[in-house]
Tab-separated table of C-alpha atoms in Angstrom:
chain	number	residue	atom	x	y	z
I	1	MET	CA	0.061	-0.005	0.019
I	2	MET	CA	3.000	2.336	0.243
I	3	GLU	CA	3.922	2.193	-3.543
I	4	ASN	CA	4.163	5.535	-5.125
I	5	LEU	CA	0.572	6.198	-6.432
I	6	SER	CA	1.220	9.933	-6.670
I	7	ASP	CA	1.899	10.029	-10.464
I	8	ARG	CA	-0.936	7.871	-11.238
I	9	TYR	CA	-3.488	9.447	-8.980
I	10	VAL	CA	-4.757	12.845	-8.713
I	11	LEU	CA	-5.577	12.304	-5.074
I	12	ASP	CA	-3.515	10.294	-2.876
I	13	VAL	CA	-4.136	10.379	0.926
I	14	ARG	CA	-1.843	8.183	3.151
I	15	ASN	CA	-2.210	7.493	6.929
I	16	LEU	CA	-4.248	10.803	7.678
I	17	LYS	CA	-4.673	11.481	11.138
I	18	VAL	CA	-6.879	14.189	12.819
I	19	HIS	CA	-7.192	14.382	16.456
I	20	PHE	CA	-9.587	16.814	18.500
I	21	PHE	CA	-8.141	17.900	21.900
I	22	THR	CA	-11.109	18.256	24.093
I	23	ASP	CA	-11.391	18.773	28.133
I	24	THR	CA	-12.319	14.867	28.141
I	25	GLY	CA	-9.365	13.637	26.481
I	26	VAL	CA	-7.850	13.546	22.826
I	27	ILE	CA	-10.246	12.228	20.247
I	28	PRO	CA	-8.773	10.411	17.234
I	29	ALA	CA	-11.720	11.530	14.675
I	30	LEU	CA	-9.535	10.200	11.681
I	31	ASP	CA	-7.058	7.677	12.441
I	32	GLY	CA	-4.969	6.551	9.461
I	33	VAL	CA	-7.275	7.195	6.422
I	34	ASP	CA	-6.021	6.134	3.074
I	35	LEU	CA	-7.850	7.409	-0.079
I	36	TRP	CA	-6.645	7.184	-3.870
I	37	VAL	CA	-8.647	8.799	-6.728
I	38	ARG	CA	-7.623	8.235	-10.258
I	39	ARG	CA	-7.999	10.744	-12.929
I	40	GLY	CA	-11.556	11.199	-14.389
I	41	GLU	CA	-13.144	8.425	-11.935
I	42	THR	CA	-15.654	9.080	-9.229
I	43	LEU	CA	-14.761	7.439	-5.891
I	44	GLY	CA	-17.689	7.098	-3.511
I	45	LEU	CA	-16.821	7.766	0.370
I	46	VAL	CA	-19.784	6.046	2.228
I	47	GLY	CA	-20.634	5.523	5.807
I	48	GLU	CA	-23.163	6.653	8.463
I	49	SER	CA	-23.276	10.085	9.830
I	50	GLY	CA	-20.485	10.745	12.220
I	51	CYS	CA	-17.968	8.432	10.655
I	52	GLY	CA	-15.499	11.198	9.518
I	53	LYS	CA	-16.840	11.693	5.874
I	54	THR	CA	-16.781	15.470	5.790
I	55	LEU	CA	-13.839	15.474	8.235
I	56	THR	CA	-11.809	13.775	5.632
I	57	ALA	CA	-12.894	16.345	3.081
I	58	ARG	CA	-12.129	19.238	5.289
I	59	ALA	CA	-8.716	17.610	6.105
I	60	ILE	CA	-8.023	17.507	2.296
I	61	LEU	CA	-8.518	21.159	1.970
I	62	ARG	CA	-6.840	21.733	5.469
I	63	LEU	CA	-9.931	23.256	6.789
I	64	VAL	CA	-10.153	21.372	9.951
I	65	PRO	CA	-12.200	23.180	12.501
I	66	GLU	CA	-11.066	23.904	16.156
I	67	PRO	CA	-9.975	22.174	18.202
I	68	GLY	CA	-9.002	19.857	15.697
I	69	ARG	CA	-5.589	19.251	14.195
I	70	ILE	CA	-4.004	17.113	11.750
I	71	MET	CA	-1.447	15.101	13.343
I	72	ASP	CA	-0.118	13.021	10.765
I	73	GLY	CA	-0.124	11.848	7.114
I	74	GLU	CA	0.603	12.984	3.618
I	75	ILE	CA	-2.022	14.326	1.024
I	76	TYR	CA	-0.866	14.443	-2.592
I	77	LEU	CA	-2.624	16.510	-5.250
I	78	THR	CA	-0.902	15.284	-8.448
I	79	GLY	CA	2.258	14.554	-6.681
I	80	GLU	CA	2.466	17.608	-4.538
I	81	ASN	CA	2.120	17.179	-0.632
I	82	LEU	CA	-0.428	19.664	0.419
I	83	LEU	CA	0.398	19.273	4.010
I	84	VAL	CA	3.591	21.031	3.634
I	85	LEU	CA	2.396	24.080	1.702
I	86	PRO	CA	2.183	27.546	3.511
I	87	GLU	CA	-1.346	28.873	3.922
I	88	HIS	CA	-1.148	31.473	0.898
I	89	GLU	CA	-0.439	28.694	-1.303
I	90	MET	CA	-3.251	26.425	-0.076
I	91	ARG	CA	-5.570	29.519	-0.618
I	92	LYS	CA	-4.773	29.265	-4.301
I	93	ILE	CA	-5.494	25.588	-4.460
I	94	ARG	CA	-9.014	25.790	-2.780
I	95	GLY	CA	-11.593	26.709	-5.332
I	96	ASP	CA	-9.123	26.384	-8.195
I	97	ARG	CA	-7.222	23.052	-8.498
I	98	ILE	CA	-9.673	21.522	-5.746
I	99	SER	CA	-13.194	22.606	-5.367
I	100	MET	CA	-15.953	21.487	-2.985
I	101	VAL	CA	-19.723	21.236	-3.131
I	102	PHE	CA	-20.734	21.477	0.618
I	103	GLN	CA	-23.771	19.625	1.898
I	104	GLU	CA	-26.200	22.334	2.511
I	105	PRO	CA	-26.107	25.124	0.110
I	106	MET	CA	-28.153	27.466	2.039
I	107	THR	CA	-25.070	27.603	4.450
I	108	SER	CA	-22.653	27.841	1.499
I	109	LEU	CA	-24.215	31.023	0.053
I	110	ASN	CA	-24.520	34.420	1.676
I	111	PRO	CA	-28.130	35.480	1.999
I	112	VAL	CA	-27.497	39.316	1.655
I	113	TYR	CA	-25.500	39.203	-1.760
I	114	SER	CA	-26.922	38.027	-5.338
I	115	VAL	CA	-25.793	34.463	-6.295
I	116	GLY	CA	-24.045	36.393	-9.325
I	117	ASN	CA	-21.968	38.523	-7.057
I	118	GLN	CA	-21.144	35.457	-4.831
I	119	ILE	CA	-19.773	33.430	-7.897
I	120	MET	CA	-17.932	36.490	-9.282
I	121	GLU	CA	-15.986	36.680	-5.883
I	122	VAL	CA	-14.244	33.408	-6.601
I	123	LEU	CA	-13.233	34.782	-9.734
I	124	THR	CA	-11.922	37.889	-8.068
I	125	VAL	CA	-9.916	35.751	-5.824
I	126	HIS	CA	-8.472	33.310	-8.543
I	127	ARG	CA	-8.845	35.160	-11.790
I	128	SER	CA	-7.934	38.764	-10.766
I	129	ALA	CA	-6.820	39.526	-14.266
I	130	MET	CA	-10.578	39.371	-15.683
I	131	THR	CA	-12.317	42.736	-15.994
I	132	GLY	CA	-15.797	42.969	-14.377
I	133	LYS	CA	-17.689	42.421	-17.513
I	134	GLU	CA	-15.628	39.195	-18.482
I	135	LYS	CA	-16.296	38.044	-14.698
I	136	LYS	CA	-20.294	38.577	-15.265
I	137	GLU	CA	-20.180	36.927	-18.733
I	138	ARG	CA	-18.361	34.091	-17.402
I	139	VAL	CA	-20.680	33.814	-14.357
I	140	ILE	CA	-23.866	33.925	-16.735
I	141	GLU	CA	-22.255	30.984	-18.753
I	142	LEU	CA	-21.591	28.935	-15.625
I	143	LEU	CA	-25.290	29.336	-14.500
I	144	LYS	CA	-26.495	28.423	-18.040
I	145	ALA	CA	-24.172	25.411	-18.001
I	146	ALA	CA	-25.537	24.291	-14.510
I	147	GLY	CA	-29.052	24.192	-16.005
I	148	ILE	CA	-30.483	27.214	-14.354
I	149	PRO	CA	-32.971	28.993	-16.844
I	150	SER	CA	-33.010	32.749	-17.603
I	151	PRO	CA	-29.341	33.005	-16.121
I	152	GLU	CA	-29.108	36.609	-17.046
I	153	GLN	CA	-32.246	37.430	-14.654
I	154	ARG	CA	-31.255	34.592	-12.071
I	155	PHE	CA	-27.697	36.509	-11.606
I	156	PHE	CA	-29.533	39.280	-9.640
I	157	ASP	CA	-31.419	36.851	-7.390
I	158	TYR	CA	-30.555	36.111	-3.677
I	159	PRO	CA	-30.400	32.488	-2.435
I	160	ARG	CA	-33.819	32.821	-0.801
I	161	GLN	CA	-35.373	33.461	-4.109
I	162	LEU	CA	-34.173	30.096	-5.440
I	163	SER	CA	-35.548	26.453	-4.833
I	164	GLY	CA	-33.206	23.848	-3.043
I	165	GLY	CA	-32.344	22.313	-6.576
I	166	MET	CA	-31.504	25.618	-7.957
I	167	ARG	CA	-29.327	26.575	-5.032
I	168	GLN	CA	-27.344	23.248	-5.277
I	169	ARG	CA	-26.820	24.221	-9.043
I	170	VAL	CA	-25.522	27.612	-7.945
I	171	VAL	CA	-23.289	25.846	-5.531
I	172	ILE	CA	-21.838	23.565	-8.423
I	173	ALA	CA	-21.363	26.604	-10.805
I	174	MET	CA	-19.393	28.185	-8.045
I	175	ALA	CA	-17.194	25.219	-7.543
I	176	LEU	CA	-16.422	25.077	-11.424
I	177	ALA	CA	-16.211	29.040	-11.541
I	178	CYS	CA	-12.387	28.982	-12.118
I	179	GLY	CA	-12.522	26.562	-15.157
I	180	ASN	CA	-11.276	22.912	-14.798
I	181	PRO	CA	-10.557	21.610	-11.156
I	182	GLN	CA	-8.349	18.537	-10.877
I	183	LEU	CA	-10.626	17.278	-8.027
I	184	LEU	CA	-14.135	17.877	-7.065
I	185	ILE	CA	-15.404	17.038	-3.407
I	186	ALA	CA	-19.012	16.636	-3.396
I	187	ASP	CA	-20.383	16.406	0.161
I	188	GLU	CA	-23.904	14.926	0.173
I	189	PRO	CA	-24.786	16.964	-2.788
I	190	THR	CA	-28.298	15.446	-3.286
I	191	THR	CA	-29.534	15.519	0.514
I	192	ALA	CA	-32.998	17.103	0.881
I	193	LEU	CA	-33.523	16.947	-2.819
I	194	ASP	CA	-36.395	15.193	-4.260
I	195	VAL	CA	-35.712	12.173	-6.366
I	196	THR	CA	-36.222	13.927	-9.803
I	197	ILE	CA	-33.896	16.760	-8.664
I	198	GLN	CA	-31.463	14.242	-7.409
I	199	ALA	CA	-31.318	12.469	-10.644
I	200	GLN	CA	-30.881	15.606	-12.465
I	201	ILE	CA	-27.923	16.829	-10.200
I	202	LEU	CA	-26.098	13.238	-10.433
I	203	GLU	CA	-26.533	13.371	-14.349
I	204	MET	CA	-24.997	16.867	-14.239
I	205	PHE	CA	-22.104	15.704	-12.362
I	206	ARG	CA	-21.483	12.964	-15.133
I	207	GLU	CA	-21.755	15.476	-17.814
I	208	ILE	CA	-19.300	17.783	-16.121
I	209	GLN	CA	-16.781	14.925	-15.381
I	210	ASP	CA	-16.928	13.523	-18.989
I	211	LYS	CA	-16.458	17.156	-20.560
I	212	MET	CA	-13.511	18.157	-17.978
I	213	ASP	CA	-11.877	14.585	-17.189
I	214	MET	CA	-12.227	15.520	-13.708
I	215	SER	CA	-12.091	13.167	-10.876
I	216	ILE	CA	-14.713	13.424	-8.009
I	217	LEU	CA	-14.728	12.286	-4.421
I	218	LEU	CA	-18.398	11.912	-3.625
I	219	ILE	CA	-19.312	11.794	0.021
I	220	THR	CA	-22.696	10.170	0.949
I	221	HIS	CA	-24.572	7.829	3.046
I	222	ASP	CA	-26.636	6.721	0.429
I	223	LEU	CA	-25.662	3.567	-1.294
I	224	GLY	CA	-28.003	3.944	-4.111
I	225	VAL	CA	-26.413	7.033	-5.120
I	226	ILE	CA	-23.164	5.229	-4.823
I	227	ALA	CA	-24.539	2.400	-7.136
I	228	GLU	CA	-25.553	4.857	-9.803
I	229	THR	CA	-22.460	7.108	-9.814
I	230	ALA	CA	-19.280	5.886	-8.346
I	231	ASP	CA	-16.474	3.758	-9.870
I	232	ARG	CA	-15.024	2.718	-6.954
I	233	VAL	CA	-16.184	2.702	-3.106
I	234	ALA	CA	-14.252	3.261	0.287
I	235	VAL	CA	-16.412	2.388	3.221
I	236	MET	CA	-15.795	4.315	6.339
I	237	TYR	CA	-16.488	3.451	9.854
I	238	ALA	CA	-15.414	5.471	13.121
I	239	GLY	CA	-12.715	7.566	11.491
I	240	THR	CA	-11.133	4.860	9.235
I	241	ILE	CA	-11.565	2.869	6.049
I	242	VAL	CA	-12.803	-0.610	6.506
I	243	GLU	CA	-13.581	-1.818	2.994
I	244	TYR	CA	-12.186	-0.681	-0.491
I	245	ALA	CA	-13.435	-2.062	-3.796
I	246	ASP	CA	-14.915	-1.055	-7.227
I	247	VAL	CA	-18.550	-0.630	-6.876
I	248	VAL	CA	-19.677	-3.922	-8.548
I	249	LYS	CA	-17.299	-6.049	-6.241
I	250	LEU	CA	-18.682	-4.278	-3.345
I	251	PHE	CA	-22.299	-4.972	-4.072
I	252	LYS	CA	-21.531	-8.720	-5.108
I	253	ARG	CA	-18.885	-9.480	-2.501
I	254	ALA	CA	-19.084	-7.211	0.484
I	255	LEU	CA	-16.669	-8.596	2.956
I	256	HIS	CA	-16.620	-6.279	6.188
I	257	PRO	CA	-19.318	-6.967	8.507
I	258	TYR	CA	-20.113	-3.199	8.800
I	259	THR	CA	-20.570	-2.980	4.801
I	260	LEU	CA	-22.600	-6.135	5.026
I	261	GLY	CA	-24.910	-4.440	7.440
I	262	LEU	CA	-25.175	-1.437	5.196
I	263	LEU	CA	-26.185	-3.462	2.206
I	264	LYS	CA	-28.685	-5.659	4.065
I	265	SER	CA	-30.356	-2.370	5.438
I	266	ILE	CA	-31.154	-1.178	1.911
I	267	LEU	CA	-31.799	-4.611	-0.037
I	268	GLN	CA	-34.348	-5.825	2.449
I	269	THR	CA	-37.627	-5.320	0.964
I	270	PRO	CA	-40.231	-4.154	3.439
I	271	GLN	CA	-43.368	-6.363	3.592
I	272	VAL	CA	-46.299	-5.149	5.481
I	273	ARG	CA	-48.081	-8.401	5.946
I	274	ALA	CA	-45.110	-10.343	7.210
I	275	ARG	CA	-44.220	-9.961	10.761
I	276	ARG	CA	-40.336	-9.675	10.210
I	277	ARG	CA	-38.134	-6.870	11.397
I	278	LEU	CA	-36.113	-4.634	9.041
I	279	HIS	CA	-32.530	-5.478	9.276
I	280	THR	CA	-30.437	-3.211	11.751
I	281	ILE	CA	-26.734	-3.109	12.926
I	282	PRO	CA	-26.932	-3.617	16.608
I	283	GLY	CA	-25.260	-1.195	19.337
I	284	ALA	CA	-24.008	1.983	18.646
I	285	VAL	CA	-20.798	3.696	17.347
I	286	PRO	CA	-17.979	3.251	19.979
I	287	ASP	CA	-16.590	5.932	22.214
I	288	PHE	CA	-13.698	7.322	20.145
I	289	LEU	CA	-11.879	7.655	23.505
I	290	ASP	CA	-12.064	3.751	23.935
I	291	ILE	CA	-11.056	2.254	20.570
I	292	ARG	CA	-7.369	1.502	21.072
I	293	ASN	CA	-6.082	-2.160	20.794
I	294	LYS	CA	-9.399	-3.468	18.945
I	295	CYS	CA	-11.471	-3.499	16.128
I	296	ARG	CA	-13.739	-0.462	15.952
I	297	PHE	CA	-16.654	-2.503	14.980
I	298	PHE	CA	-15.910	-5.244	17.659
I	299	SER	CA	-19.021	-4.514	19.683
I	300	ARG	CA	-21.603	-4.699	17.102
I	301	CYS	CA	-20.169	-7.378	14.762
I	302	ALA	CA	-21.823	-10.855	14.643
I	303	PHE	CA	-18.329	-12.527	13.582
I	304	ALA	CA	-16.343	-11.057	16.354
I	305	HIS	CA	-14.021	-13.241	18.434
I	306	LYS	CA	-12.787	-11.715	21.833
I	307	ASN	CA	-9.309	-13.163	21.353
I	308	ILE	CA	-8.644	-11.933	17.957
I	309	CYS	CA	-10.883	-8.720	17.314
I	310	GLY	CA	-10.925	-7.497	21.017
I	311	GLN	CA	-6.944	-7.334	21.242
I	312	GLU	CA	-5.857	-5.468	18.415
I	313	GLU	CA	-6.966	-3.205	15.402
I	314	PRO	CA	-6.777	-5.500	12.194
I	315	GLU	CA	-4.793	-4.482	9.352
I	316	MET	CA	-5.951	-3.692	5.695
I	317	ILE	CA	-5.658	-6.783	3.752
I	318	GLU	CA	-5.849	-7.189	-0.030
I	319	VAL	CA	-8.531	-10.210	-0.729
I	320	GLU	CA	-8.172	-9.940	-4.414
I	321	PRO	CA	-6.815	-7.128	-6.582
I	322	GLY	CA	-8.204	-3.720	-5.875
I	323	HIS	CA	-10.459	-5.136	-2.978
I	324	LEU	CA	-9.043	-4.577	0.503
I	325	VAL	CA	-10.729	-5.220	3.834
I	326	ARG	CA	-9.862	-4.117	7.323
I	327	CYS	CA	-10.903	-7.292	9.038
I	328	ALA	CA	-9.183	-10.208	10.822
I	329	ARG	CA	-12.387	-12.838	10.218
I	330	VAL	CA	-12.674	-12.555	6.500
I	331	GLU	CA	-12.157	-16.276	6.142
I	332	LYS	CA	-15.237	-16.595	8.526
I	333	ILE	CA	-17.304	-14.430	6.736
I	334	GLU	CA	-16.506	-15.944	3.228
I	335	GLU	CA	-17.631	-19.415	4.844
I	336	HIS	CA	-20.868	-17.904	6.150
I	337	ARG	CA	-21.689	-16.171	2.634
I	338	ARG	CA	-21.078	-19.597	0.908
I	339	ARG	CA	-23.401	-21.450	3.305
I	340	VAL	CA	-26.140	-18.901	2.817
């Protein structure tokens, strides 16, 4: 896993650790995260709320909120380690080489400025040589490309005047304002949108990616979105990656007990007349202050063995090319799969 991937991958994150220093102790919110995103592909980062998906995105951009701190790791963008750059160099990268679509567009947009002026602000920071007229023309072009009707009029609208789907399109236009980012991080881009608008947003991502040959890190808890959009999937649990596979392999041969639980929870068809409970993952996410020297999923796992899983955290193992699992009980899980 330590081969030189930076020449082949747009994003190469290695052993990323983020700790939060609180009055109750040091919380290892991210503990050894590894991610690789190829040029032109979509990597889906999936997991339940609170597992560290958004924090991973913020760490890539070096925007970890206080009292958090990046403690270790390397983050390469096309071979350049972002963690050693001075802050003024990182400001040039944010919004230009790396863009991000945040989870809730209403919190990403300033309610007292028109959407056109807010997109122009990105161009003012990163494309200062452009004239005011050129910036406005560029913004109208972006709004049109994002599927916003009458962009010349919408330029003057305020966020409150737009629907949720339209606001999300504005945020996407803002993320692409500088031209052709190498990496787009999309954090729950379809949350709170109806199914029709969600499909339109996902289709827009595909079109933009094909046109720009751009890499996308798609953060979501929705495995349906992953199945439609992603090329490869990284499953996150309690601040670490527990399974890595291409999207077809993950749905056909998931091997980590947490991934199996996620898939069962969405693949089981509810039946009103049947007196059968829907599948749930028992227990709760562990206390981050008490996860050392054991598997993080230990207390919730049906395959756990106290003398194996309760003594040390398992290493990531490659079960087949491109399919990695952080579990010491893979053989037992495979045996169970064959029986059922």
